[in-house]
Amino acid sequence: MQQLPSGGPHILGVDVIWVATMLSAVATFAVMLAIYAATTVKDPMARRVKALNERREQLKAGIVASTNKRKKLTNKNQAADRVRSILSQFKMLQDDQVKKTQQRLMQAGIRTKDLAFFIIFARFVLPVVLGAIAVIALYGFGMYPEWSWFRRYATVAGIIGGAYKAPDIWLKNKVTKRSHAIRKGLPDALDLLVICAEAGLTVDAAFGRVSKELGKAYPELGDEFGLTAIELGFLNERRQAFENLAQRVDLEAVRGVVTTMIQTEKYGTPLASALRVLSAEFRHQRMMRAEEKAARLPAIMTVPLILFILPTLFVVILGPASCSINDSFLHGN
């Protein structure tokens, strides 16, 4: 009696049934993840309103609250205090480093300044923890004994270096994504500011109106303009509110807008005409970036064309000819 083969069909030494099972599992997980993401969509407006209200309460506390209440409102988190004390004991805490990290957090849209201490703490803890795990796994338990000494050393060094840079990379990615989102909506926001200025609204009312109108289309830009409108209404110096906007957004275009707003406040120049010129310039820059991406597209598509499209064309075009030539040689022999 002939015994059935235990395994399925193989292609290049790979079990086809096993590969199909893994792909089906990945597809099922992706579908479940998509269903979960679609059914648990949160309204970003609620989080924006909460953040703006917190900033408004902070400004009110700094102006009208008593000293004891102000200390209560500005009380730090206990976990942040413990982390800060640990960093201070090991001489790892510098004022410039903390201020720079807090500014990067603001540029990433994270208003919690206490998180800066956790990021600084993670820079020193993650390399030690992950490096110790890698050393114990590779040298203590002897995992991957076929690896050479150089490969083991390179793996440990790469894990330590990657763990040290991981918090900065995470923060930099968040800042970059937020800056790109703000850059997209800046020309439209300037057009709305021009309309509000020509309609006779004040600067703080114009920023508040633009924040409401662009809140759903560009939530990041609406958030920043909303904070600027609140600070314009509470701070003693309006210049400080504009400078805070330039610090919260890592964009040269926003710094240009802030400079224009400060000059119009100082010299009394027409705001609508200056903003109209800036809006036209930003739209031109956006069109130039789109044209640059379109010009780079043929060079980018060259590698996928060579790797995936041309081999398929060769198989389709030369495959029948190769089969006929092979058949003719077989029949000739």
Coordinates of N, CA, C and O in Angstrom, one line a residue, residues 59-180:
L59 N -3.5 79.9 32.5 CA -3.3 81.3 32.4 C -4.2 82.1 33.4 O -3.7 83.1 34.0
K60 N -5.4 81.6 33.7 CA -6.2 82.2 34.7 C -5.6 82.1 36.1 O -5.5 83.0 36.9
A61 N -5.0 80.9 36.4 CA -4.4 80.7 37.7 C -3.1 81.6 37.8 O -2.8 82.0 38.9
G62 N -2.4 81.8 36.8 CA -1.2 82.7 36.8 C -1.6 84.1 37.0 O -0.7 84.9 37.4
I63 N -2.8 84.5 36.8 CA -3.2 85.9 36.9 C -4.0 86.2 38.1 O -3.7 87.2 38.9
V64 N -5.1 85.4 38.4 CA -6.0 85.8 39.4 C -6.0 84.9 40.6 O -6.6 85.2 41.7
A65 N -5.3 83.7 40.5 CA -5.4 82.8 41.7 C -4.4 83.2 42.8 O -3.5 83.9 42.6
S66 N -4.7 82.7 44.0 CA -3.8 83.0 45.1 C -2.6 82.1 45.0 O -2.5 81.2 44.2
T67 N -1.6 82.4 45.9 CA -0.3 81.7 45.8 C -0.5 80.2 46.2 O 0.1 79.4 45.5
N68 N -1.3 79.9 47.2 CA -1.5 78.5 47.5 C -2.2 77.7 46.4 O -1.8 76.6 46.1
K69 N -3.2 78.3 45.8 CA -3.9 77.7 44.8 C -3.1 77.5 43.5 O -3.1 76.5 42.8
R70 N -2.2 78.5 43.3 CA -1.3 78.4 42.1 C -0.3 77.3 42.3 O -0.1 76.5 41.4
K71 N 0.2 77.1 43.5 CA 1.1 76.0 43.8 C 0.3 74.7 43.6 O 0.9 73.7 43.1
K72 N -0.9 74.6 44.0 CA -1.7 73.4 43.9 C -2.0 73.1 42.4 O -1.9 71.9 42.0
L73 N -2.2 74.1 41.6 CA -2.5 73.8 40.2 C -1.3 73.4 39.4 O -1.3 72.7 38.4
T74 N -0.1 74.0 39.9 CA 1.1 73.7 39.2 C 1.9 72.6 39.8 O 3.1 72.5 39.6
N75 N 1.3 71.8 40.7 CA 2.0 70.7 41.4 C 2.4 69.6 40.4 O 1.6 69.2 39.6
K76 N 3.6 69.2 40.5 CA 4.1 68.2 39.6 C 3.6 66.8 40.0 O 3.2 66.5 41.1
N77 N 3.7 65.9 39.0 CA 3.4 64.5 39.3 C 4.4 63.9 40.2 O 5.6 64.2 40.1
Q78 N 3.9 63.0 41.0 CA 4.8 62.3 42.0 C 5.8 61.4 41.3 O 7.0 61.4 41.6
A79 N 5.4 60.8 40.2 CA 6.3 59.9 39.5 C 7.4 60.7 38.8 O 8.6 60.4 38.8
A80 N 7.0 61.9 38.3 CA 8.0 62.8 37.6 C 9.0 63.3 38.7 O 10.2 63.4 38.4
D81 N 8.5 63.6 39.9 CA 9.4 64.0 40.9 C 10.4 62.9 41.3 O 11.6 63.2 41.5
R82 N 10.0 61.7 41.4 CA 10.9 60.6 41.7 C 11.9 60.4 40.6 O 13.1 60.2 40.9
V83 N 11.5 60.5 39.3 CA 12.4 60.3 38.2 C 13.4 61.5 38.2 O 14.6 61.3 38.0
R84 N 12.9 62.7 38.5 CA 13.8 63.9 38.5 C 14.8 63.8 39.6 O 16.0 64.1 39.5
S85 N 14.4 63.3 40.8 CA 15.4 63.1 41.9 C 16.4 62.0 41.6 O 17.6 62.2 41.9
I86 N 16.0 61.0 40.9 CA 17.0 59.9 40.5 C 18.0 60.5 39.5 O 19.2 60.3 39.7
L87 N 17.5 61.3 38.6 CA 18.5 61.9 37.6 C 19.4 62.9 38.3 O 20.6 63.0 37.9
S88 N 18.9 63.6 39.2 CA 19.7 64.6 39.9 C 20.8 63.9 40.8 O 21.9 64.4 40.9
Q89 N 20.4 62.8 41.4 CA 21.4 62.1 42.2 C 22.6 61.6 41.3 O 23.7 61.6 41.8
F90 N 22.3 61.1 40.1 CA 23.4 60.6 39.2 C 24.0 61.7 38.3 O 24.7 61.3 37.4
K91 N 23.6 62.9 38.6 CA 24.2 64.1 37.8 C 23.9 63.9 36.3 O 24.7 64.2 35.5
M92 N 22.7 63.5 36.0 CA 22.3 63.3 34.6 C 21.3 64.4 34.1 O 20.8 64.3 33.0
L93 N 21.0 65.3 35.0 CA 19.9 66.3 34.7 C 20.6 67.7 34.4 O 21.2 68.2 35.3
Q94 N 20.4 68.2 33.2 CA 20.9 69.5 32.9 C 19.7 70.4 32.5 O 18.8 69.9 31.8
D95 N 19.8 71.7 32.8 CA 18.7 72.6 32.5 C 18.5 72.8 31.0 O 17.3 72.8 30.5
D96 N 19.6 72.9 30.3 CA 19.5 73.1 28.8 C 18.8 71.8 28.2 O 18.0 71.9 27.3
Q97 N 19.2 70.7 28.6 CA 18.7 69.4 28.1 C 17.2 69.3 28.4 O 16.4 68.9 27.5
V98 N 16.8 69.7 29.6 CA 15.4 69.6 30.0 C 14.5 70.6 29.1 O 13.5 70.2 28.6
K99 N 15.0 71.8 29.0 CA 14.3 72.8 28.2 C 14.2 72.4 26.7 O 13.1 72.6 26.1
K100 N 15.3 71.9 26.2 CA 15.2 71.4 24.8 C 14.2 70.3 24.6 O 13.5 70.2 23.6
T101 N 14.2 69.3 25.5 CA 13.3 68.2 25.5 C 11.9 68.7 25.6 O 10.9 68.2 24.9
Q102 N 11.6 69.6 26.5 CA 10.3 70.1 26.7 C 9.8 70.9 25.5 O 8.6 70.8 25.1
Q103 N 10.7 71.6 24.8 CA 10.3 72.3 23.6 C 10.0 71.3 22.5 O 9.0 71.5 21.7
R104 N 10.8 70.2 22.4 CA 10.5 69.2 21.4 C 9.1 68.5 21.7 O 8.4 68.2 20.7
L105 N 8.8 68.3 22.9 CA 7.5 67.8 23.3 C 6.4 68.7 22.9 O 5.3 68.3 22.4
M106 N 6.5 70.0 23.1 CA 5.5 71.0 22.6 C 5.4 70.9 21.1 O 4.3 71.0 20.6
Q107 N 6.5 70.8 20.4 CA 6.4 70.7 18.9 C 5.8 69.5 18.5 O 5.2 69.4 17.4
A108 N 5.8 68.4 19.3 CA 5.2 67.2 18.9 C 3.7 67.1 19.3 O 3.0 66.1 19.1
G109 N 3.2 68.2 20.0 CA 1.8 68.3 20.4 C 1.6 67.7 21.7 O 0.4 67.5 22.1
I110 N 2.6 67.4 22.5 CA 2.5 66.9 23.9 C 2.6 68.0 24.9 O 3.7 68.6 25.0
R111 N 1.6 68.3 25.6 CA 1.6 69.5 26.5 C 2.2 69.2 27.9 O 2.4 70.0 28.7
T112 N 2.4 67.9 28.2 CA 2.9 67.5 29.5 C 4.4 67.7 29.6 O 5.1 66.9 28.9
K113 N 4.8 68.7 30.3 CA 6.2 68.9 30.4 C 7.0 67.9 31.3 O 8.2 67.7 31.1
D114 N 6.2 67.2 32.2 CA 6.9 66.2 33.0 C 7.4 65.0 32.2 O 8.3 64.3 32.7
L115 N 6.8 64.8 31.0 CA 7.3 63.7 30.2 C 8.8 63.9 29.8 O 9.4 62.9 29.4
A116 N 9.3 65.1 29.8 CA 10.7 65.3 29.5 C 11.6 64.5 30.4 O 12.6 64.0 29.9
F117 N 11.3 64.4 31.7 CA 12.1 63.7 32.6 C 12.1 62.2 32.3 O 13.1 61.5 32.4
F118 N 11.0 61.7 31.9 CA 10.9 60.3 31.5 C 11.7 60.0 30.3 O 12.3 58.9 30.2
I119 N 11.7 60.9 29.3 CA 12.5 60.7 28.1 C 14.0 60.7 28.4 O 14.7 59.8 27.9
I120 N 14.4 61.6 29.2 CA 15.8 61.7 29.6 C 16.2 60.4 30.4 O 17.3 59.9 30.2
F121 N 15.3 60.0 31.3 CA 15.5 58.8 32.0 C 15.6 57.5 31.1 O 16.4 56.6 31.4
A122 N 14.7 57.5 30.1 CA 14.7 56.3 29.2 C 16.0 56.3 28.4 O 16.5 55.2 28.0
R123 N 16.7 57.4 28.1 CA 17.9 57.4 27.4 C 19.0 56.7 28.1 O 19.9 56.1 27.5
F124 N 19.0 56.7 29.4 CA 20.0 56.0 30.2 C 19.6 54.6 30.7 O 20.5 53.8 30.9
V125 N 18.3 54.4 30.8 CA 17.8 53.1 31.3 C 17.7 52.1 30.2 O 18.2 50.9 30.4
L126 N 17.2 52.4 29.1 CA 17.0 51.5 28.0 C 18.3 50.8 27.5 O 18.3 49.6 27.3
P127 N 19.4 51.6 27.3 CA 20.6 50.9 26.9 C 21.1 49.9 27.9 O 21.6 48.8 27.5
V128 N 21.0 50.2 29.2 CA 21.5 49.3 30.2 C 20.6 48.1 30.3 O 21.1 46.9 30.3
V129 N 19.3 48.2 30.2 CA 18.4 47.1 30.4 C 18.5 46.2 29.1 O 18.7 44.9 29.2
L130 N 18.3 46.8 27.9 CA 18.3 46.0 26.7 C 19.7 45.4 26.4 O 19.9 44.3 25.9
G131 N 20.8 46.2 26.8 CA 22.1 45.7 26.6 C 22.4 44.5 27.5 O 23.1 43.5 27.1
A132 N 22.0 44.6 28.8 CA 22.2 43.5 29.7 C 21.4 42.2 29.2 O 21.9 41.1 29.3
I133 N 20.2 42.4 28.7 CA 19.4 41.3 28.2 C 20.2 40.6 27.0 O 20.3 39.4 26.9
A134 N 20.7 41.5 26.1 CA 21.4 40.9 24.9 C 22.7 40.2 25.4 O 23.0 39.1 24.8
V135 N 23.4 40.7 26.3 CA 24.7 40.1 26.8 C 24.3 38.8 27.4 O 25.0 37.7 27.2
I136 N 23.3 38.7 28.3 CA 23.0 37.5 29.0 C 22.5 36.4 28.0 O 22.8 35.3 28.1
A137 N 21.7 36.9 27.0 CA 21.1 35.9 26.0 C 22.2 35.4 25.1 O 22.3 34.2 24.8
L138 N 23.2 36.2 24.7 CA 24.2 35.8 23.7 C 25.4 35.1 24.3 O 25.9 34.1 23.8
Y139 N 25.8 35.7 25.5 CA 27.0 35.1 26.1 C 26.7 34.2 27.3 O 27.4 33.3 27.6
G140 N 25.6 34.5 28.0 CA 25.3 33.7 29.2 C 24.6 32.4 28.8 O 25.1 31.3 29.2
F141 N 23.5 32.5 28.1 CA 22.8 31.3 27.7 C 23.3 30.7 26.4 O 22.8 29.6 26.0
G142 N 24.2 31.4 25.7 CA 24.8 30.8 24.5 C 23.8 30.7 23.3 O 23.9 29.7 22.5
M143 N 22.9 31.6 23.2 CA 22.0 31.6 22.0 C 22.8 31.9 20.7 O 23.8 32.7 20.8
Y144 N 22.3 31.3 19.7 CA 23.0 31.4 18.4 C 24.5 31.1 18.5 O 25.4 32.0 18.3
P145 N 24.8 29.9 18.8 CA 26.3 29.5 18.9 C 27.0 29.6 17.6 O 28.3 29.6 17.6
E146 N 26.3 29.5 16.5 CA 27.0 29.6 15.2 C 27.5 31.0 14.9 O 28.3 31.1 13.9
W147 N 27.1 32.0 15.6 CA 27.5 33.4 15.3 C 29.0 33.5 15.7 O 29.5 33.0 16.7
S148 N 29.7 34.4 14.9 CA 31.1 34.7 15.2 C 31.1 35.7 16.3 O 30.1 36.4 16.7
W149 N 32.3 36.0 16.9 CA 32.5 36.9 17.9 C 32.2 38.3 17.5 O 31.6 39.2 18.2
F150 N 32.5 38.6 16.2 CA 32.2 40.0 15.7 C 30.7 40.2 15.6 O 30.3 41.3 15.9
R151 N 30.0 39.2 15.1 CA 28.6 39.4 14.9 C 27.9 39.5 16.3 O 27.0 40.3 16.4
R152 N 28.4 38.8 17.3 CA 27.8 39.0 18.6 C 28.1 40.4 19.2 O 27.2 41.1 19.7
Y153 N 29.3 40.8 19.0 CA 29.7 42.2 19.5 C 28.9 43.3 18.7 O 28.4 44.2 19.4
A154 N 28.7 43.1 17.4 CA 28.0 44.1 16.6 C 26.5 44.1 17.1 O 25.9 45.2 17.1
T155 N 26.0 42.9 17.4 CA 24.6 42.9 17.8 C 24.4 43.6 19.1 O 23.4 44.4 19.3
V156 N 25.2 43.4 20.1 CA 25.1 44.0 21.4 C 25.3 45.5 21.2 O 24.6 46.3 21.8
A157 N 26.3 45.9 20.5 CA 26.6 47.4 20.3 C 25.4 48.0 19.6 O 25.0 49.2 19.9
G158 N 24.8 47.4 18.6 CA 23.7 47.9 17.9 C 22.5 48.1 18.8 O 21.7 49.1 18.7
I159 N 22.2 47.1 19.6 CA 21.1 47.2 20.6 C 21.3 48.3 21.5 O 20.3 49.1 21.8
I160 N 22.5 48.5 22.1 CA 22.7 49.6 23.0 C 22.6 50.9 22.3 O 21.9 51.8 22.9
G161 N 23.2 51.1 21.2 CA 23.1 52.3 20.4 C 21.6 52.7 20.0 O 21.2 53.8 20.1
G162 N 20.9 51.6 19.5 CA 19.5 51.8 19.1 C 18.6 52.2 20.3 O 17.7 53.0 20.2
A163 N 18.9 51.5 21.5 CA 18.1 51.8 22.7 C 18.4 53.3 23.2 O 17.4 53.9 23.7
Y164 N 19.6 53.7 23.0 CA 19.9 55.1 23.5 C 19.2 56.1 22.6 O 18.7 57.2 23.0
K165 N 19.1 55.9 21.3 CA 18.6 56.8 20.3 C 17.1 56.6 20.1 O 16.4 57.5 19.5
A166 N 16.5 55.6 20.7 CA 15.1 55.3 20.4 C 14.1 56.4 20.9 O 13.2 56.8 20.2
P167 N 14.3 56.9 22.1 CA 13.4 58.0 22.5 C 13.5 59.3 21.7 O 12.5 59.9 21.3
D168 N 14.7 59.6 21.2 CA 14.9 60.8 20.4 C 14.3 60.5 19.0 O 13.7 61.4 18.4
I169 N 14.4 59.3 18.5 CA 13.9 59.0 17.2 C 12.3 59.0 17.2 O 11.7 59.6 16.3
W170 N 11.8 58.5 18.3 CA 10.3 58.5 18.5 C 9.8 60.0 18.6 O 8.8 60.3 17.9
L171 N 10.5 60.8 19.3 CA 10.1 62.2 19.4 C 10.3 63.0 18.1 O 9.4 63.8 17.7
K172 N 11.3 62.7 17.4 CA 11.6 63.4 16.2 C 10.5 63.0 15.1 O 10.1 63.9 14.4
N173 N 10.1 61.7 15.1 CA 9.1 61.3 14.1 C 7.8 62.0 14.4 O 7.1 62.4 13.5
K174 N 7.4 62.2 15.7 CA 6.2 62.8 16.0 C 6.2 64.3 15.7 O 5.3 64.9 15.2
V175 N 7.4 65.0 15.9 CA 7.5 66.4 15.5 C 7.4 66.5 14.0 O 6.8 67.4 13.5
T176 N 8.1 65.6 13.2 CA 8.1 65.7 11.8 C 6.6 65.5 11.2 O 6.2 66.3 10.3
K177 N 5.9 64.5 11.7 CA 4.6 64.3 11.3 C 3.7 65.5 11.6 O 2.9 65.9 10.7
R178 N 3.8 66.1 12.8 CA 3.0 67.2 13.1 C 3.3 68.4 12.3 O 2.5 69.2 11.9
S179 N 4.6 68.6 12.0 CA 5.0 69.8 11.2 C 4.5 69.7 9.8 O 4.1 70.7 9.2
H180 N 4.5 68.5 9.2 CA 4.0 68.3 7.9 C 2.5 68.5 7.8 O 2.0 69.2 6.9

